[in-house]
Structure formats: C-alpha cells, structure tokens
PDB file of C-alpha atoms in Angstrom:
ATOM      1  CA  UNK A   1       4.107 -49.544  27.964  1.00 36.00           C
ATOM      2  CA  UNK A   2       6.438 -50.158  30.534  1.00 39.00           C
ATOM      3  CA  UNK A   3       5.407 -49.269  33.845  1.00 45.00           C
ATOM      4  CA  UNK A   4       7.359 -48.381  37.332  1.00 52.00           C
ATOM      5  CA  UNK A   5       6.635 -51.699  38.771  1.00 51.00           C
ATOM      6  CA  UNK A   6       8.849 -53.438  36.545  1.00 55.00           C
ATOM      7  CA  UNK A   7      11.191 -49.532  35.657  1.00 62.00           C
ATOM      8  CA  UNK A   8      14.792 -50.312  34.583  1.00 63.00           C
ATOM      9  CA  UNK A   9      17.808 -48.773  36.466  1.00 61.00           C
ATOM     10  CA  UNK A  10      17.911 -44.896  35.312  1.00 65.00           C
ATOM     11  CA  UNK A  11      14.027 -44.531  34.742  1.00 94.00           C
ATOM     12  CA  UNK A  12      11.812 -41.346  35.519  1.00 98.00           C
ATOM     13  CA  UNK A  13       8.901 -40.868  36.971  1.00 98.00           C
ATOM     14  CA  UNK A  14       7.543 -37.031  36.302  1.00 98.00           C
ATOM     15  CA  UNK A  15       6.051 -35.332  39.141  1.00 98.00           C
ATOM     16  CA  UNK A  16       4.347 -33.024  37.457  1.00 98.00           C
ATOM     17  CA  UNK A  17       3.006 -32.821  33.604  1.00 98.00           C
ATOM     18  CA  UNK A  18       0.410 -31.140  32.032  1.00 97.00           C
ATOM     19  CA  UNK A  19       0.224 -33.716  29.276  1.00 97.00           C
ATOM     20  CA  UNK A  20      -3.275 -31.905  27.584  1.00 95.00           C
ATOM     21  CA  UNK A  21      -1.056 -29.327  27.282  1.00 94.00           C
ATOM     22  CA  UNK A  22       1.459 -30.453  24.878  1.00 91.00           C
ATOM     23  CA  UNK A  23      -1.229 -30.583  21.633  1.00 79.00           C
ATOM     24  CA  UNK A  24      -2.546 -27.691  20.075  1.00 71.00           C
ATOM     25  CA  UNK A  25      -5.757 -29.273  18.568  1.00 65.00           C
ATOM     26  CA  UNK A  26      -9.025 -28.145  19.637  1.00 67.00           C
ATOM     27  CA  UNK A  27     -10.863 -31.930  19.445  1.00 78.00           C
ATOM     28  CA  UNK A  28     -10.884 -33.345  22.498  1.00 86.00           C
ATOM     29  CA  UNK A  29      -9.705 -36.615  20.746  1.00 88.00           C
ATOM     30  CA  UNK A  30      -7.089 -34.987  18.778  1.00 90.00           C
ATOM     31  CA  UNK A  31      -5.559 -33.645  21.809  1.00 91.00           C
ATOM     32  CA  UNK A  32      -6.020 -37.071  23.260  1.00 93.00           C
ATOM     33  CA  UNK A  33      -4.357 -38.915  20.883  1.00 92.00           C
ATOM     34  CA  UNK A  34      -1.274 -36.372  20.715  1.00 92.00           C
ATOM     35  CA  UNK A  35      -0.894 -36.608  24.714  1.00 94.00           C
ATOM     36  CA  UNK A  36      -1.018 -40.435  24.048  1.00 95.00           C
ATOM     37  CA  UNK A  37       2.295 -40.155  21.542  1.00 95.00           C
ATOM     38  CA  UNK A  38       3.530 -38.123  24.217  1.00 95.00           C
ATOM     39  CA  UNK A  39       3.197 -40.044  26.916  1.00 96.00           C
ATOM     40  CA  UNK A  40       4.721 -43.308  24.414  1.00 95.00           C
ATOM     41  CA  UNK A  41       7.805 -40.638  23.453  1.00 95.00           C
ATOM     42  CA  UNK A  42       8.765 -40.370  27.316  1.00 96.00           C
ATOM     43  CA  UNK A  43       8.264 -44.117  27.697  1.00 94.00           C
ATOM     44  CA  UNK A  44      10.691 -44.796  24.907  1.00 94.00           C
ATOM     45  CA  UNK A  45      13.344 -41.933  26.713  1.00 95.00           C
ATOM     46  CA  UNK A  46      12.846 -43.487  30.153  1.00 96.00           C
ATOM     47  CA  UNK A  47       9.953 -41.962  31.945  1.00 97.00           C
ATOM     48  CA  UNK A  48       7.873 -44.965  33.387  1.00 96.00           C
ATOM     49  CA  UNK A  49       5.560 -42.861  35.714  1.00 97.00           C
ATOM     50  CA  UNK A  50       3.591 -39.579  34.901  1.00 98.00           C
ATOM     51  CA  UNK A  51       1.436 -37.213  37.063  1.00 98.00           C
ATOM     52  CA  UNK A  52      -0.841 -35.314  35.429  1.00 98.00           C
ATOM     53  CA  UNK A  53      -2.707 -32.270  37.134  1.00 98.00           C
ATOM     54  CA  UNK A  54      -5.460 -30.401  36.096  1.00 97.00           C
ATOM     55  CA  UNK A  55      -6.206 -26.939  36.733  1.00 97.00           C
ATOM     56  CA  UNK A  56      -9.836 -26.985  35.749  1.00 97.00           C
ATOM     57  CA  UNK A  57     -12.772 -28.943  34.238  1.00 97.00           C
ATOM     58  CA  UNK A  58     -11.811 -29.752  30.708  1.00 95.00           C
ATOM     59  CA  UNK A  59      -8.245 -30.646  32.371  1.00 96.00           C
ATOM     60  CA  UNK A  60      -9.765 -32.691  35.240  1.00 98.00           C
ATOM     61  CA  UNK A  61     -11.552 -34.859  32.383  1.00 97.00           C
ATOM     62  CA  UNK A  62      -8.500 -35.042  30.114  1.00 96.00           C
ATOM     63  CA  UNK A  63      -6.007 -36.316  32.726  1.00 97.00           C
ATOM     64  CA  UNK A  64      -8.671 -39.029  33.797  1.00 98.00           C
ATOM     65  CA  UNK A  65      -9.542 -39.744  30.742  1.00 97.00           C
ATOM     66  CA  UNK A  66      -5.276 -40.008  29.880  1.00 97.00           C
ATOM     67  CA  UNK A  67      -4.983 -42.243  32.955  1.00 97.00           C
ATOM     68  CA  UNK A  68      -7.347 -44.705  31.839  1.00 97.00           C
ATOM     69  CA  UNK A  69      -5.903 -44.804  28.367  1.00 96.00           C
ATOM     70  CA  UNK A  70      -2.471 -45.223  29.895  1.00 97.00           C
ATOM     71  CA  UNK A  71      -2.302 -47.546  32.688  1.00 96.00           C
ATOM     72  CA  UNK A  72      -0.136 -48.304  35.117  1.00 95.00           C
ATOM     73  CA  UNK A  73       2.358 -45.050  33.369  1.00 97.00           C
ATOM     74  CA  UNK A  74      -0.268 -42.285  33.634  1.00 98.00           C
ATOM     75  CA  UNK A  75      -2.041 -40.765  37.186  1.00 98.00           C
ATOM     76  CA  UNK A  76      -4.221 -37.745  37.660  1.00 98.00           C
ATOM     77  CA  UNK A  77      -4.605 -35.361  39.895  1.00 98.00           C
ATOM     78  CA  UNK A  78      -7.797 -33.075  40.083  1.00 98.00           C
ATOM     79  CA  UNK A  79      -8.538 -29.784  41.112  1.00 98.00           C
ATOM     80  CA  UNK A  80      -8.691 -25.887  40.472  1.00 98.00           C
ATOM     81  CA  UNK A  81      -5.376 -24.137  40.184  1.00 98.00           C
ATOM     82  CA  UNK A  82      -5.623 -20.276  41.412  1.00 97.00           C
ATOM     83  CA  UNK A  83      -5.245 -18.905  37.984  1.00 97.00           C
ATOM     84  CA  UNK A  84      -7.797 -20.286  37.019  1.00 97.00           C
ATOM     85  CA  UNK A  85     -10.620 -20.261  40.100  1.00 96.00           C
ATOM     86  CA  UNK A  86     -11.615 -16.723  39.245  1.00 95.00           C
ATOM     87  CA  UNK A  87     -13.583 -18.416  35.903  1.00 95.00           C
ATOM     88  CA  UNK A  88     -15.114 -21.817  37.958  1.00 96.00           C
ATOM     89  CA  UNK A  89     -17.744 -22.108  40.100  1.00 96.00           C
ATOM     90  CA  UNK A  90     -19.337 -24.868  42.700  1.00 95.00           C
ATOM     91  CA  UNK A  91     -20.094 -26.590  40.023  1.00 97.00           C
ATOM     92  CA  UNK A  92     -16.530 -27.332  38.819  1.00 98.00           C
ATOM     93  CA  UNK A  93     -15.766 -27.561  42.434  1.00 98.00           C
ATOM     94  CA  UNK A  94     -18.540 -30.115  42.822  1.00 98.00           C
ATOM     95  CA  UNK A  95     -16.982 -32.527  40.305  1.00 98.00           C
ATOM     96  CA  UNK A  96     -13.655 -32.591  41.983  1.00 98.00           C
ATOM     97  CA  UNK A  97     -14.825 -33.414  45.283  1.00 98.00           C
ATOM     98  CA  UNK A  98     -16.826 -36.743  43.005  1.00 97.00           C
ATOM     99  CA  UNK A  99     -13.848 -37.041  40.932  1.00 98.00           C
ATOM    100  CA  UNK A 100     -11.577 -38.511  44.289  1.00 97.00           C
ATOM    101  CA  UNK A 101     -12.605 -41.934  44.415  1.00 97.00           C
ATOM    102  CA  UNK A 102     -12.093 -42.471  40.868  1.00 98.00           C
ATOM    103  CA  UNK A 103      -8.925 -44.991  40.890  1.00 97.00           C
ATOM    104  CA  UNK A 104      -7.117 -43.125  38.454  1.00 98.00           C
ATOM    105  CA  UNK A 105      -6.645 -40.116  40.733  1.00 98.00           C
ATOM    106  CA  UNK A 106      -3.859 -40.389  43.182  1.00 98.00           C
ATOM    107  CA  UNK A 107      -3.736 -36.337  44.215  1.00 98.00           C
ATOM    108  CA  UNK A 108      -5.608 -32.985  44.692  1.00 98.00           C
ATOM    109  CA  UNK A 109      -4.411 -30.017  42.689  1.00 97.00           C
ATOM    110  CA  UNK A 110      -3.056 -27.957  41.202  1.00 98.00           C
ATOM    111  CA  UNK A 111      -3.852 -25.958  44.028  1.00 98.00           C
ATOM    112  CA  UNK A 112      -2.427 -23.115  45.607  1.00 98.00           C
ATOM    113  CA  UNK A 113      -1.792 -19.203  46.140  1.00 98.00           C
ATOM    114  CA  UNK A 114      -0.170 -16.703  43.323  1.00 97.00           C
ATOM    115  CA  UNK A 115       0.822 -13.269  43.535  1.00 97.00           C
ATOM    116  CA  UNK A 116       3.277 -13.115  40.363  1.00 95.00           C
ATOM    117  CA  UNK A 117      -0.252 -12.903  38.087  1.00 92.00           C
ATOM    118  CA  UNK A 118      -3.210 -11.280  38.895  1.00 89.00           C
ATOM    119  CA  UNK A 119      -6.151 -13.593  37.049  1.00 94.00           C
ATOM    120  CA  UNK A 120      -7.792 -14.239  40.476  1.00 97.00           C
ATOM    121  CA  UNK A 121      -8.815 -11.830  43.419  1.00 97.00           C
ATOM    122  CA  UNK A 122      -6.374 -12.935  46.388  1.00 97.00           C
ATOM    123  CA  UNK A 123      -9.853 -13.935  48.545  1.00 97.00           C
ATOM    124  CA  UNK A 124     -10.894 -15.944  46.196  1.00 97.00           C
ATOM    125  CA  UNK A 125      -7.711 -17.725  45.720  1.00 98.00           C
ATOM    126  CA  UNK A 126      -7.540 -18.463  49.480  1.00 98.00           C
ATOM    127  CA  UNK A 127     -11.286 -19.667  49.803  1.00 98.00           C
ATOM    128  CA  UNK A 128     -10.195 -22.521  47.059  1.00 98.00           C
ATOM    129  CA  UNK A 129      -6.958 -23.050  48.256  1.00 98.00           C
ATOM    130  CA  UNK A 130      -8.450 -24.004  51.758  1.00 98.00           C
ATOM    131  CA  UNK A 131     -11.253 -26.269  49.831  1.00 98.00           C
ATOM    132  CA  UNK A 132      -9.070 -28.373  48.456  1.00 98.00           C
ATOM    133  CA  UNK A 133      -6.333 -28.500  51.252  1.00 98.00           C
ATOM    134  CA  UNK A 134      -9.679 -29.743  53.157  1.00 98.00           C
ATOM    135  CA  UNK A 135     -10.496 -32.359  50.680  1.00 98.00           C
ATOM    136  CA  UNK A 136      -7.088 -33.569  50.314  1.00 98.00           C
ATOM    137  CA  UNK A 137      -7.647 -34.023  54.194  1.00 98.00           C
ATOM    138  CA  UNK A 138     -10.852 -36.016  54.015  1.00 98.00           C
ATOM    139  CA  UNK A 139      -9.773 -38.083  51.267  1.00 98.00           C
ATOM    140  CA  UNK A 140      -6.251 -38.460  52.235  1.00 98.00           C
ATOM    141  CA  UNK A 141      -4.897 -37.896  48.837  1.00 98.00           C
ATOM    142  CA  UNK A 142      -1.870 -35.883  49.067  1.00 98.00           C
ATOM    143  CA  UNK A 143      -2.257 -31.687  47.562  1.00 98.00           C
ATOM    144  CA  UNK A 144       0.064 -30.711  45.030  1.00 98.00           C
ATOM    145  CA  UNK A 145       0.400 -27.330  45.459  1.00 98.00           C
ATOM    146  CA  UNK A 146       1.455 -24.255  43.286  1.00 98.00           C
ATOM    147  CA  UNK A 147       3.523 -21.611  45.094  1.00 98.00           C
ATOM    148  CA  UNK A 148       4.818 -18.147  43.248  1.00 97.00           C
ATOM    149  CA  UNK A 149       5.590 -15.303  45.136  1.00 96.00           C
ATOM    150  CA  UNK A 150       3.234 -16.385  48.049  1.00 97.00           C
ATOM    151  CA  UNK A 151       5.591 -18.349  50.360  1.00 98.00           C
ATOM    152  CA  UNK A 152       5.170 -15.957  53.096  1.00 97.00           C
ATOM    153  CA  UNK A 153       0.862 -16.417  53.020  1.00 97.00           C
ATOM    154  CA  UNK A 154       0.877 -20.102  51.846  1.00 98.00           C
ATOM    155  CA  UNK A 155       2.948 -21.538  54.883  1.00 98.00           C
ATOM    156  CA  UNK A 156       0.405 -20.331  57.806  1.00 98.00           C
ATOM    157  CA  UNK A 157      -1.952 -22.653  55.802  1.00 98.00           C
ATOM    158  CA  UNK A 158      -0.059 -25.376  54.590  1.00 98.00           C
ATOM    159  CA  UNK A 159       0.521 -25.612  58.391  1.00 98.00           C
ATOM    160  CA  UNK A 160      -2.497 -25.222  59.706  1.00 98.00           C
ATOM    161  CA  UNK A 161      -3.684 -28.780  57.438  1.00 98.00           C
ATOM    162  CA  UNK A 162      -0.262 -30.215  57.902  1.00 98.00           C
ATOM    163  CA  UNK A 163      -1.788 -30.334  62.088  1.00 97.00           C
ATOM    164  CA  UNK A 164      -4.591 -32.313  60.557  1.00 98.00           C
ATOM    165  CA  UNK A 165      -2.718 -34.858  58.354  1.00 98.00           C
ATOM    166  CA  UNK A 166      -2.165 -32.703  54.896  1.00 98.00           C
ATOM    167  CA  UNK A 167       0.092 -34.726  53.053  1.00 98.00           C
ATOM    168  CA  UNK A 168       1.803 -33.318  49.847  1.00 98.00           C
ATOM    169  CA  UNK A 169       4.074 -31.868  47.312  1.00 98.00           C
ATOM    170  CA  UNK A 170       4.972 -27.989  46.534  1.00 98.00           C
ATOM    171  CA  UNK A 171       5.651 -28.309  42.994  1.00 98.00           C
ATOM    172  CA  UNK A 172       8.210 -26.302  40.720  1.00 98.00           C
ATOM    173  CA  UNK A 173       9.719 -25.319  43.835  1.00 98.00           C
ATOM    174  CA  UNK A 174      11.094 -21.851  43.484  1.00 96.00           C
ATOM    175  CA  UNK A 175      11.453 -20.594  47.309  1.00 96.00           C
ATOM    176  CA  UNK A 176      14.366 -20.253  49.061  1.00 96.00           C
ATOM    177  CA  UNK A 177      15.487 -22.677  51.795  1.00 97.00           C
ATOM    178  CA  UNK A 178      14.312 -20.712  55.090  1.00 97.00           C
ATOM    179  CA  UNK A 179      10.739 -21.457  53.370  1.00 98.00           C
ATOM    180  CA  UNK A 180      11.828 -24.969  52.367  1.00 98.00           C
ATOM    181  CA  UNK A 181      13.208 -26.228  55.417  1.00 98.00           C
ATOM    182  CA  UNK A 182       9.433 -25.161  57.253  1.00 98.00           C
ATOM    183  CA  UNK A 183       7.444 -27.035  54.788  1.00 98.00           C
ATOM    184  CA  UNK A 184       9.656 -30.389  55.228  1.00 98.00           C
ATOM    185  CA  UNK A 185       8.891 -30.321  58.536  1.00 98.00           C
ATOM    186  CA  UNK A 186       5.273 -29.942  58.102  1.00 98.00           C
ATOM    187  CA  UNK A 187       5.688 -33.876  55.885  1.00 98.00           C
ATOM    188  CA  UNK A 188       6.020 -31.884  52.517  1.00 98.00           C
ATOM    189  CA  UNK A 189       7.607 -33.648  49.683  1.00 99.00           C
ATOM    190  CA  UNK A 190       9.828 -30.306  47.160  1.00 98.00           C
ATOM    191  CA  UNK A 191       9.953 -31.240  43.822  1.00 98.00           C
ATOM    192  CA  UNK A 192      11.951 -29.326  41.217  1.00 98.00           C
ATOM    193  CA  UNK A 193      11.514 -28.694  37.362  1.00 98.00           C
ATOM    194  CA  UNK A 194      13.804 -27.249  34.540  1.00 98.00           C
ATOM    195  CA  UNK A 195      14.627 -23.760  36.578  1.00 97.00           C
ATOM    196  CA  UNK A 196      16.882 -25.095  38.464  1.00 98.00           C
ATOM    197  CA  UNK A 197      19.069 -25.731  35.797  1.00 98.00           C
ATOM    198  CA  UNK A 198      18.918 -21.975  34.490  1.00 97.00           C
ATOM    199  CA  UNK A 199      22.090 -20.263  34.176  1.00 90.00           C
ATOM    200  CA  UNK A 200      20.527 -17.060  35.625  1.00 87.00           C
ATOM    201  CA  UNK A 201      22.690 -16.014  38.936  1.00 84.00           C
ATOM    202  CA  UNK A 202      19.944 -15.479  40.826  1.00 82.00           C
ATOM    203  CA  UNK A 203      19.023 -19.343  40.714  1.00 92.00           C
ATOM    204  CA  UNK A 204      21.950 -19.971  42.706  1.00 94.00           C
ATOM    205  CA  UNK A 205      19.773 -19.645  45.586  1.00 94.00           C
ATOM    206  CA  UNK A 206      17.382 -22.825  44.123  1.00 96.00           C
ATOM    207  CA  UNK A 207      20.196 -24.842  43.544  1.00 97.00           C
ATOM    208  CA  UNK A 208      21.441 -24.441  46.994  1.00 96.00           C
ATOM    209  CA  UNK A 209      17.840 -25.344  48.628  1.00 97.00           C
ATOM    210  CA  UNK A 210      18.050 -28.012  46.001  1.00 98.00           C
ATOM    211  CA  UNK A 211      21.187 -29.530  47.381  1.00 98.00           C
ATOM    212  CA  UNK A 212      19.501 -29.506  51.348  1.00 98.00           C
ATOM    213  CA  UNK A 213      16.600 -31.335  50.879  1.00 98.00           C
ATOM    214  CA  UNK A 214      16.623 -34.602  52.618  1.00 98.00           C
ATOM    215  CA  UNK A 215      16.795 -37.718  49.730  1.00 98.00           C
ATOM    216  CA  UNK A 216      13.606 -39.269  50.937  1.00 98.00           C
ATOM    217  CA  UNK A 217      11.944 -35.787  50.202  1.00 98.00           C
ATOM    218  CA  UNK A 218      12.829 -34.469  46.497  1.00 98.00           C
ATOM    219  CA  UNK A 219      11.211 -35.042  43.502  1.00 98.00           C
ATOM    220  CA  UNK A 220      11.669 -34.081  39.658  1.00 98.00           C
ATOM    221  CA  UNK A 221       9.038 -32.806  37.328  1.00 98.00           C
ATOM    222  CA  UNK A 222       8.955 -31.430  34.380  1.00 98.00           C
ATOM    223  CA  UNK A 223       5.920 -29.207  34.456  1.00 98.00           C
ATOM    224  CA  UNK A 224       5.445 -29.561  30.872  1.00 98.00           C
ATOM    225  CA  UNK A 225       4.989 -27.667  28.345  1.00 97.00           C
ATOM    226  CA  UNK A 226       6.389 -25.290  30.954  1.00 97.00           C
ATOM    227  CA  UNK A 227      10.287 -25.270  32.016  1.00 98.00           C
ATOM    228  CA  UNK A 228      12.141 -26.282  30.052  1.00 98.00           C
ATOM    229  CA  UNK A 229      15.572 -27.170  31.186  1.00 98.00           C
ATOM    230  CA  UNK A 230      19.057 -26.576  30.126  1.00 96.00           C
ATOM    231  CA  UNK A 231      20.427 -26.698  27.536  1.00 94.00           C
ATOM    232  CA  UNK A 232      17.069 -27.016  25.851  1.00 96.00           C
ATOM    233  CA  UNK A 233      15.770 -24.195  26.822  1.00 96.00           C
ATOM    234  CA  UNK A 234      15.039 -21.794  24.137  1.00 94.00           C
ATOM    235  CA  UNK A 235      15.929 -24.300  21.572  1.00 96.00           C
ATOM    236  CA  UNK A 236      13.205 -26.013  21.173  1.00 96.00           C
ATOM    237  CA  UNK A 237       8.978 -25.014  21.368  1.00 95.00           C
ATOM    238  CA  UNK A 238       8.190 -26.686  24.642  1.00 96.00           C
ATOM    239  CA  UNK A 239       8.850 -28.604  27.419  1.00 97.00           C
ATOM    240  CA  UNK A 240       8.168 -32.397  26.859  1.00 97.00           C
ATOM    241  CA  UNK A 241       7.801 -35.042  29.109  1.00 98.00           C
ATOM    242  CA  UNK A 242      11.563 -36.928  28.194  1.00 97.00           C
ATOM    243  CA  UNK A 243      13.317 -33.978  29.270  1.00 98.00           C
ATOM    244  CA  UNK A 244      12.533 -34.326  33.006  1.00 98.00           C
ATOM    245  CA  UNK A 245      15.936 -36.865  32.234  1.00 97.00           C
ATOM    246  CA  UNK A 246      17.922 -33.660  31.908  1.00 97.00           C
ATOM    247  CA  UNK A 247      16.699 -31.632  35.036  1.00 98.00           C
ATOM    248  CA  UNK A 248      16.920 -34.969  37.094  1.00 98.00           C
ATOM    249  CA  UNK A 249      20.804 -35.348  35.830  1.00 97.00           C
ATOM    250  CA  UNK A 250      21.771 -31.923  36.664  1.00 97.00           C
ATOM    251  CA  UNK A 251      20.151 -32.648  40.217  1.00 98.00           C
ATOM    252  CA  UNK A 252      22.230 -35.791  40.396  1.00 98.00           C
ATOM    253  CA  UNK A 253      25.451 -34.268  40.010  1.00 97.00           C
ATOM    254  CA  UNK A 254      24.300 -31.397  42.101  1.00 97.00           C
ATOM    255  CA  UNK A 255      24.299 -33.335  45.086  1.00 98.00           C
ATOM    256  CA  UNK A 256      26.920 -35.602  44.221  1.00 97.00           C
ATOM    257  CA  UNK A 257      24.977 -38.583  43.033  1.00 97.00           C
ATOM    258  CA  UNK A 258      25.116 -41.092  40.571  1.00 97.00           C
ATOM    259  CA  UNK A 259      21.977 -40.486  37.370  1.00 97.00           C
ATOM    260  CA  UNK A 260      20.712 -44.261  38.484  1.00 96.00           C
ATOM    261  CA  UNK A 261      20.523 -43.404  42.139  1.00 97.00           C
ATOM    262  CA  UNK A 262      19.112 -40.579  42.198  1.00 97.00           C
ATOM    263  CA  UNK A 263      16.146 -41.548  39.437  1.00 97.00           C
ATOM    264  CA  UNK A 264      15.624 -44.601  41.599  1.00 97.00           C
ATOM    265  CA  UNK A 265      15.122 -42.238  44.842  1.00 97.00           C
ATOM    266  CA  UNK A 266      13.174 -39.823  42.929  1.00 98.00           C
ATOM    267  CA  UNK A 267      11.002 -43.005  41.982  1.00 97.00           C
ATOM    268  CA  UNK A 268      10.685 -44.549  44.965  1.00 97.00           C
ATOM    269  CA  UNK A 269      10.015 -40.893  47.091  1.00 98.00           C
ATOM    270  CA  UNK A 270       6.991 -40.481  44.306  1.00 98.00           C
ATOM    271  CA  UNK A 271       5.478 -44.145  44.388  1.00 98.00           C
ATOM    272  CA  UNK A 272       5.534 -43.466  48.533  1.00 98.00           C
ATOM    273  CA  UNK A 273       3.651 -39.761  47.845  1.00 98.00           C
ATOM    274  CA  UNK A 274       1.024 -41.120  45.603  1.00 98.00           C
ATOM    275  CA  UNK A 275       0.167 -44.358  47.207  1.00 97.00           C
ATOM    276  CA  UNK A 276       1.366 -46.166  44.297  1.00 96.00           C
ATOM    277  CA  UNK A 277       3.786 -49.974  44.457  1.00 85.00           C
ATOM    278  CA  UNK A 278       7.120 -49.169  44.264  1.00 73.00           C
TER     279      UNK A 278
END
C-alpha cells in the first residue's frame, strides 16, 4: 500500500473514518477483512492516510487492530464518543487510558458533547468529555472531538484544556464561524466532511466558515459511512473512504485553490496534527 511518506501529487489523507463501520458482518474477522478492501479501495482512488476513531470498546480494538494490519496508511484513535458513554463504564474507560502508548494510536476520541440526540444524560457526557480532554493532556495526543448542537457548552471547556496544552481537531465541523474563529485561537485544527457540499441553503453558512479558516488549519474527512458528499449523496448506500476526493475538491475550488494544493495542505496540516512524517 502506498503510504503518505512517499503520497503522489493529489493524494488524501482522511481525517476522520469509521472504517469498522463500512461492513455489515457480525465476525469480528469478517468485518476485518471488509475494512481491509476498504481501506485497499481508497488506496487505489488516492487516499494514502486514514484516521480511524472509535467510539467504544469493540471500536477501540477494531481500529488498532486495522492499524496494525495496515501500516503506515491506517492510525487509530481511541476513546468513548458521548453517544455512546451512557452504555460504558471504568472499565472501558480503563482500557483507553492503556490503549495510548500503543504506537498505532496517534489521537483521543471521538470525544465530545451532543445535544441533537439524547442517548446520554448531559452530566454524564461532560464527566467523559473532561476525562479524555485530560488524557489527551497527559499523553499529549491531540482530542478529536465531536460537536452537534453544543458549541455554546463545549467552548468553555475546550478552553479551559487549550490553557493546559489541549491540542486537537473538531471534526465534521458544522458551527458557524463566530464559534470557529474561538476554537482556532485556542490551537484547534476544523476539519470538514461531505455537508459542506449539501445543496441545502442553510449550509451556506458552513461554506462560508469553510472559506475563513486559515490553510495551515483545515482538514477533510469523510466520516464514513456517514456524509456522504455531493453528488453522491443519496445515490449510493454509504459513505466510503474514496469519496473524501469529492468533499476535498469542492473545498478546493471553494477557496480558490488548485485539487493538488489543497490535498497536499490538507496532508501536510494532518501529518503535523497526528505527529506523523510528512
């Protein structure tokens, strides 16, 4: 596989995918070897780097587990994302706090705050939130955090560890640029996914913030099997990990840039964020 030490002009690297995600078999080494195809699909399309978070135990395992399998193309990141807190316990938390000096993780999360569902009481949420903000601090991994509908609570916080060295990404960004423009100057990396290619008038407002953020600070994702961006979106069954190409085009001409550039900052922005050679 190719990697993004030795990535051709035009090449990805995804922020952001959920590559257990994109099988439907129940074996553990079913879904393993269908995220594996995955993972060689976006290679052949031009994705050379690949973040995979997971949002809970079985996750956790399968993105380290993915990592290993894929060197040098696949990284994990471990954690406990809100949705899904209300169903772990210190147990689950335990394991993520071992799980940070294994090589193949280079971030904490999915973490974060979410008012648009309602899976996890909003104290709960917060007590995780600030556990892994804390062990993103003491490991100094960067936190890639989930935001939706919570911009208002999660920036108090985010600056709060941002005065003790929180480094990090807010993921699928979806906020407008008043809430933008205060994490990026709390050392916040933005990184965008397929809805900001939506034709709906009321993401006018992301494109905008989209078009503002410094070039040493954006990233692309894909989020998948989530996302999916125009003008696949509702053609096909899910999100995959080549079609972070199409969001990271529209960004490009968005603000004016040429594909090649603009995958070449993305690159170099995430190989700076993760601690990885660029």
């Amino acid at each position: 596989m190719p990697t993004h030490r030795d990535a051709p002009p035009g090449s990805w690297f995804d922020t952001h995918a959920h590559l257990y995600l994109l099988a439907e078999e129940s074996p553990r080494d079913a879904m393993l070897r269908r995220a594996e195809e995955a993972v060689r699909a976006a290679n052949a399309a031009g994705v050379c780097g690949i973040l995979c978070p997971g949002i809970d135990t079985p996750s956790n395992e399968a993105a380290i587990e993915l990592a290993r399998r894929c060197p040098g193309t696949v990284w994990a990141a471990v954690g406990v994302h809100p949705n899904s807190a209300a169903e772990c316990g210190d147990e689950d938390w335990e394991r993520v706090a071992h799980w940070v000096a294994d090589p193949a993780v280079k971030a904490i999360g999915e973490t974060g705050l979410d008012r648009y569902r309602d899976y996890t009481p909003w104290d709960v949420q917060c007590d995780w939130f600030r556990r892994h903000l804390d062990l993103a601090v003491r490991s100094d991994l960067p936190a890639v955090v989930h935001c939706r509908d919570a911009e208002e609570e999660i920036t108090p916080l985010l600056r709060e560890y941002a005065g003790r060295g929180l480094r990090g990404v807010v993921h699928a960004c979806a906020a407008v640029w008043d809430h933008v423009q205060t994490w990026l100057e709390l050392g916040l990396y933005i990184s965008f996914a397929g809805s900001v290619t939506y034709r709906n008038r009321k993401f006018e407002v992301l494109r905008e913030t989209a078009r503002r953020v410094p070039p040493d600070r954006i990233l692309v994702e894909t989020d998948a099997p989530f996302l999916t961006p125009e003008p696949l979106r509702g053609r096909v069954p899910q999100c995959r990990v080549e079609y972070v190409a199409h969001t990271g085009a529209f960004l490009a001409a968005l603000r004016e840039m040429a594909v090649e550039e603009f995958a070449a900052q993305t690159r170099r922005n995430a190989c700076a964020l993760f601690g990885l050679s660029p």
